[in-house]
mmCIF file of C-alpha atoms in Angstrom:
data_model
loop_
_atom_site.group_PDB
_atom_site.id
_atom_site.type_symbol
_atom_site.label_atom_id
_atom_site.label_comp_id
_atom_site.label_asym_id
_atom_site.label_seq_id
_atom_site.Cartn_x
_atom_site.Cartn_y
_atom_site.Cartn_z
ATOM 1 C CA UNK A 1 66.316 24.888 -28.971
ATOM 2 C CA UNK A 2 68.049 26.984 -26.267
ATOM 3 C CA UNK A 3 66.590 28.508 -23.131
ATOM 4 C CA UNK A 4 68.155 31.273 -21.022
ATOM 5 C CA UNK A 5 66.902 31.865 -17.457
ATOM 6 C CA UNK A 6 67.921 34.472 -14.908
ATOM 7 C CA UNK A 7 66.681 35.264 -11.425
ATOM 8 C CA UNK A 8 65.951 38.828 -10.371
ATOM 9 C CA UNK A 9 67.813 40.231 -7.371
ATOM 10 C CA UNK A 10 69.059 43.535 -6.052
ATOM 11 C CA UNK A 11 72.407 43.243 -7.848
ATOM 12 C CA UNK A 12 72.042 41.662 -11.325
ATOM 13 C CA UNK A 13 75.809 40.977 -11.538
ATOM 14 C CA UNK A 14 75.435 38.453 -8.699
ATOM 15 C CA UNK A 15 72.635 36.548 -10.427
ATOM 16 C CA UNK A 16 73.485 33.036 -11.546
ATOM 17 C CA UNK A 17 72.796 32.469 -15.214
ATOM 18 C CA UNK A 18 71.669 28.977 -16.107
ATOM 19 C CA UNK A 19 71.762 27.876 -19.697
ATOM 20 C CA UNK A 20 69.884 24.780 -20.754
ATOM 21 C CA UNK A 21 70.226 23.171 -24.171
ATOM 22 C CA UNK A 22 68.863 19.951 -25.581
ATOM 23 C CA UNK A 23 71.141 17.987 -23.230
ATOM 24 C CA UNK A 24 70.562 17.668 -19.466
ATOM 25 C CA UNK A 25 73.824 19.532 -18.698
ATOM 26 C CA UNK A 26 73.492 22.763 -16.679
ATOM 27 C CA UNK A 27 76.216 25.327 -16.051
ATOM 28 C CA UNK A 28 76.291 28.303 -13.707
ATOM 29 C CA UNK A 29 78.334 31.491 -13.989
ATOM 30 C CA UNK A 30 79.560 31.324 -10.373
ATOM 31 C CA UNK A 31 80.452 28.656 -7.886
ATOM 32 C CA UNK A 32 78.171 28.486 -4.887
ATOM 33 C CA UNK A 33 79.786 29.446 -1.584
ATOM 34 C CA UNK A 34 80.028 26.738 1.036
ATOM 35 C CA UNK A 35 77.308 26.874 3.637
ATOM 36 C CA UNK A 36 77.739 26.347 7.332
ATOM 37 C CA UNK A 37 75.407 24.307 9.438
ATOM 38 C CA UNK A 38 73.432 26.639 11.693
ATOM 39 C CA UNK A 39 73.723 26.044 15.390
ATOM 40 C CA UNK A 40 70.587 25.721 17.426
ATOM 41 C CA UNK A 41 69.967 28.622 19.797
ATOM 42 C CA UNK A 42 66.827 29.785 21.519
ATOM 43 C CA UNK A 43 65.170 32.781 19.987
ATOM 44 C CA UNK A 44 65.052 35.902 22.092
ATOM 45 C CA UNK A 45 61.539 37.256 22.343
ATOM 46 C CA UNK A 46 61.038 40.810 21.287
ATOM 47 C CA UNK A 47 58.551 43.151 19.672
ATOM 48 C CA UNK A 48 56.482 41.337 17.066
ATOM 49 C CA UNK A 49 56.117 42.385 13.468
ATOM 50 C CA UNK A 50 52.612 43.865 13.373
ATOM 51 C CA UNK A 51 52.394 43.050 9.673
ATOM 52 C CA UNK A 52 49.093 44.188 8.255
ATOM 53 C CA UNK A 53 47.423 44.681 11.653
ATOM 54 C CA UNK A 54 44.825 47.434 11.829
ATOM 55 C CA UNK A 55 46.293 50.479 13.575
ATOM 56 C CA UNK A 56 44.380 52.509 16.163
ATOM 57 C CA UNK A 57 45.204 54.793 19.087
ATOM 58 C CA UNK A 58 43.318 53.834 22.246
ATOM 59 C CA UNK A 59 44.556 54.341 25.805
ATOM 60 C CA UNK A 60 42.237 51.912 27.634
ATOM 61 C CA UNK A 61 41.347 48.552 26.127
ATOM 62 C CA UNK A 62 40.494 44.915 26.742
ATOM 63 C CA UNK A 63 41.177 41.861 24.626
ATOM 64 C CA UNK A 64 38.140 40.368 22.850
ATOM 65 C CA UNK A 65 38.034 37.526 25.406
ATOM 66 C CA UNK A 66 37.875 40.122 28.204
ATOM 67 C CA UNK A 67 40.636 38.237 30.049
ATOM 68 C CA UNK A 68 43.215 41.045 29.742
ATOM 69 C CA UNK A 69 42.547 44.723 30.458
ATOM 70 C CA UNK A 70 45.127 47.452 29.885
ATOM 71 C CA UNK A 71 45.643 51.179 29.979
ATOM 72 C CA UNK A 72 48.366 53.455 28.691
ATOM 73 C CA UNK A 73 49.036 56.141 31.304
ATOM 74 C CA UNK A 74 50.931 59.419 31.249
ATOM 75 C CA UNK A 75 52.706 59.308 34.610
ATOM 76 C CA UNK A 76 54.924 62.337 33.958
ATOM 77 C CA UNK A 77 57.969 60.050 33.707
ATOM 78 C CA UNK A 78 57.766 58.634 30.183
ATOM 79 C CA UNK A 79 54.402 56.935 30.622
ATOM 80 C CA UNK A 80 53.521 53.331 31.297
ATOM 81 C CA UNK A 81 51.347 50.452 30.173
ATOM 82 C CA UNK A 82 49.458 48.682 32.945
ATOM 83 C CA UNK A 83 47.714 45.350 32.241
ATOM 84 C CA UNK A 84 45.727 42.990 34.443
ATOM 85 C CA UNK A 85 44.927 39.390 33.494
ATOM 86 C CA UNK A 86 41.896 37.740 35.102
ATOM 87 C CA UNK A 87 42.534 34.046 34.468
ATOM 88 C CA UNK A 88 45.863 32.255 33.972
ATOM 89 C CA UNK A 89 46.979 28.658 33.476
ATOM 90 C CA UNK A 90 50.355 29.491 35.063
ATOM 91 C CA UNK A 91 51.103 30.202 38.713
ATOM 92 C CA UNK A 92 51.076 33.855 39.716
ATOM 93 C CA UNK A 93 54.134 35.234 41.525
ATOM 94 C CA UNK A 94 54.482 35.960 45.216
ATOM 95 C CA UNK A 95 56.143 39.204 46.301
ATOM 96 C CA UNK A 96 59.946 39.021 46.390
ATOM 97 C CA UNK A 97 60.016 41.710 49.101
ATOM 98 C CA UNK A 98 57.530 42.554 51.842
ATOM 99 C CA UNK A 99 54.495 44.430 50.529
ATOM 100 C CA UNK A 100 52.882 46.663 53.142
ATOM 101 C CA UNK A 101 49.846 47.397 50.964
ATOM 102 C CA UNK A 102 48.107 45.189 48.370
ATOM 103 C CA UNK A 103 49.999 42.653 46.242
ATOM 104 C CA UNK A 104 48.532 42.597 42.735
ATOM 105 C CA UNK A 105 49.944 39.280 41.423
ATOM 106 C CA UNK A 106 48.030 39.393 38.123
ATOM 107 C CA UNK A 107 49.295 42.851 37.064
ATOM 108 C CA UNK A 108 52.082 43.789 34.642
ATOM 109 C CA UNK A 109 53.495 47.306 34.330
ATOM 110 C CA UNK A 110 55.719 48.363 31.425
ATOM 111 C CA UNK A 111 57.815 51.513 31.775
ATOM 112 C CA UNK A 112 60.426 52.898 29.344
ATOM 113 C CA UNK A 113 63.830 51.231 29.662
ATOM 114 C CA UNK A 114 62.689 48.520 32.087
ATOM 115 C CA UNK A 115 62.020 44.859 31.522
ATOM 116 C CA UNK A 116 58.532 44.272 32.955
ATOM 117 C CA UNK A 117 57.739 41.717 35.590
ATOM 118 C CA UNK A 118 54.481 40.281 36.774
ATOM 119 C CA UNK A 119 53.207 41.359 40.185
ATOM 120 C CA UNK A 120 52.970 44.857 41.631
ATOM 121 C CA UNK A 121 52.895 46.094 45.223
ATOM 122 C CA UNK A 122 50.367 48.930 45.270
ATOM 123 C CA UNK A 123 47.996 50.714 47.587
ATOM 124 C CA UNK A 124 45.411 51.726 45.004
ATOM 125 C CA UNK A 125 43.508 49.945 42.220
ATOM 126 C CA UNK A 126 45.522 49.233 39.052
ATOM 127 C CA UNK A 127 44.976 51.846 36.313
ATOM 128 C CA UNK A 128 43.679 49.070 34.042
ATOM 129 C CA UNK A 129 40.636 48.785 36.364
ATOM 130 C CA UNK A 130 39.827 52.488 36.377
ATOM 131 C CA UNK A 131 38.681 53.105 32.797
ATOM 132 C CA UNK A 132 34.963 52.574 32.171
ATOM 133 C CA UNK A 133 35.427 53.821 28.575
ATOM 134 C CA UNK A 134 37.565 50.776 27.738
ATOM 135 C CA UNK A 135 37.572 49.728 24.055
ATOM 136 C CA UNK A 136 37.762 46.140 22.847
ATOM 137 C CA UNK A 137 41.059 45.824 20.962
ATOM 138 C CA UNK A 138 40.070 43.410 18.194
ATOM 139 C CA UNK A 139 42.423 40.609 17.212
ATOM 140 C CA UNK A 140 45.046 41.672 14.647
ATOM 141 C CA UNK A 141 44.852 45.262 15.867
ATOM 142 C CA UNK A 142 47.777 47.395 17.027
ATOM 143 C CA UNK A 143 47.236 50.366 19.311
ATOM 144 C CA UNK A 144 49.925 53.051 19.199
ATOM 145 C CA UNK A 145 50.008 55.632 22.002
ATOM 146 C CA UNK A 146 53.121 57.766 22.294
ATOM 147 C CA UNK A 147 56.069 55.306 22.307
ATOM 148 C CA UNK A 148 53.970 52.322 23.434
ATOM 149 C CA UNK A 149 52.578 49.603 21.180
ATOM 150 C CA UNK A 150 50.159 46.780 22.040
ATOM 151 C CA UNK A 151 49.250 44.131 19.497
ATOM 152 C CA UNK A 152 46.184 41.972 20.053
ATOM 153 C CA UNK A 153 46.376 38.518 18.499
ATOM 154 C CA UNK A 154 44.135 35.524 19.077
ATOM 155 C CA UNK A 155 47.067 33.779 20.815
ATOM 156 C CA UNK A 156 48.229 36.650 23.063
ATOM 157 C CA UNK A 157 48.603 40.350 23.746
ATOM 158 C CA UNK A 158 52.075 41.808 23.205
ATOM 159 C CA UNK A 159 52.978 45.290 24.471
ATOM 160 C CA UNK A 160 56.334 47.066 24.091
ATOM 161 C CA UNK A 161 58.070 50.417 24.274
ATOM 162 C CA UNK A 162 59.323 51.367 20.808
ATOM 163 C CA UNK A 163 62.329 53.284 22.151
ATOM 164 C CA UNK A 164 63.783 50.595 24.410
ATOM 165 C CA UNK A 165 62.312 47.504 22.735
ATOM 166 C CA UNK A 166 61.331 46.144 26.169
ATOM 167 C CA UNK A 167 57.916 44.642 26.597
ATOM 168 C CA UNK A 168 55.958 41.488 27.293
ATOM 169 C CA UNK A 169 53.732 38.864 25.775
ATOM 170 C CA UNK A 170 50.747 37.916 27.926
ATOM 171 C CA UNK A 171 48.267 35.078 27.445
ATOM 172 C CA UNK A 172 46.275 32.720 29.620
ATOM 173 C CA UNK A 173 49.116 30.199 29.135
ATOM 174 C CA UNK A 174 52.163 32.359 29.865
ATOM 175 C CA UNK A 175 53.774 35.704 30.680
ATOM 176 C CA UNK A 176 56.982 36.353 28.720
ATOM 177 C CA UNK A 177 58.954 39.564 29.351
ATOM 178 C CA UNK A 178 61.562 40.861 26.884
#
C-alpha cells in the first residue's frame, strides 16, 4: 500500500513531496535549507492589528472602566487625539521646562508625525474633558476618525496616526509611546 502526501502552498513547485510505503523510510524532493538561530531583540511597539474588532467612528469616547477619556479634534493642522487618564500605577511626569499655566501630567496628545509624550502645559481644560456626549468605546472596538485610530482592549487603549504610524498605548499600568 502506498500513500502520497503534499502540502498546499502559494507555489506548488516548492512543496515537499513525501512518499511513504510499507517501510518506515521517508524521502523528500528537496533538501531543507539550514536555519539560523534567531537573535533576541526587543520588539518595537507600534500600531496593533485590530483583527476582528468592531469598527465605529466616534470623536469623543471613554474606555468601559471610565479611567481613560479621549477626543479626536480637528485643530486645522492635521488634527489630534487628546486623552486623559484618571488613575495610574506609574509615576506621572513633571514638566521638563517651566510651565507658566497649568501642567496636565495625566494627559497625552497625539499629532501627525510626532511621537506623543505624557504631560501637557496648557492654560485651558483638555479637550478630552469638554465633551458631554462622550461614548463608551467597548472593548475590542476600533474607532476610526480621519487618519486617527484608537483600539479599546481590556488590557489598554492604543491610539495611532495611520499616516505616520506614531501613537501610544495607555493603561493604568503604563504609558508606551511609539
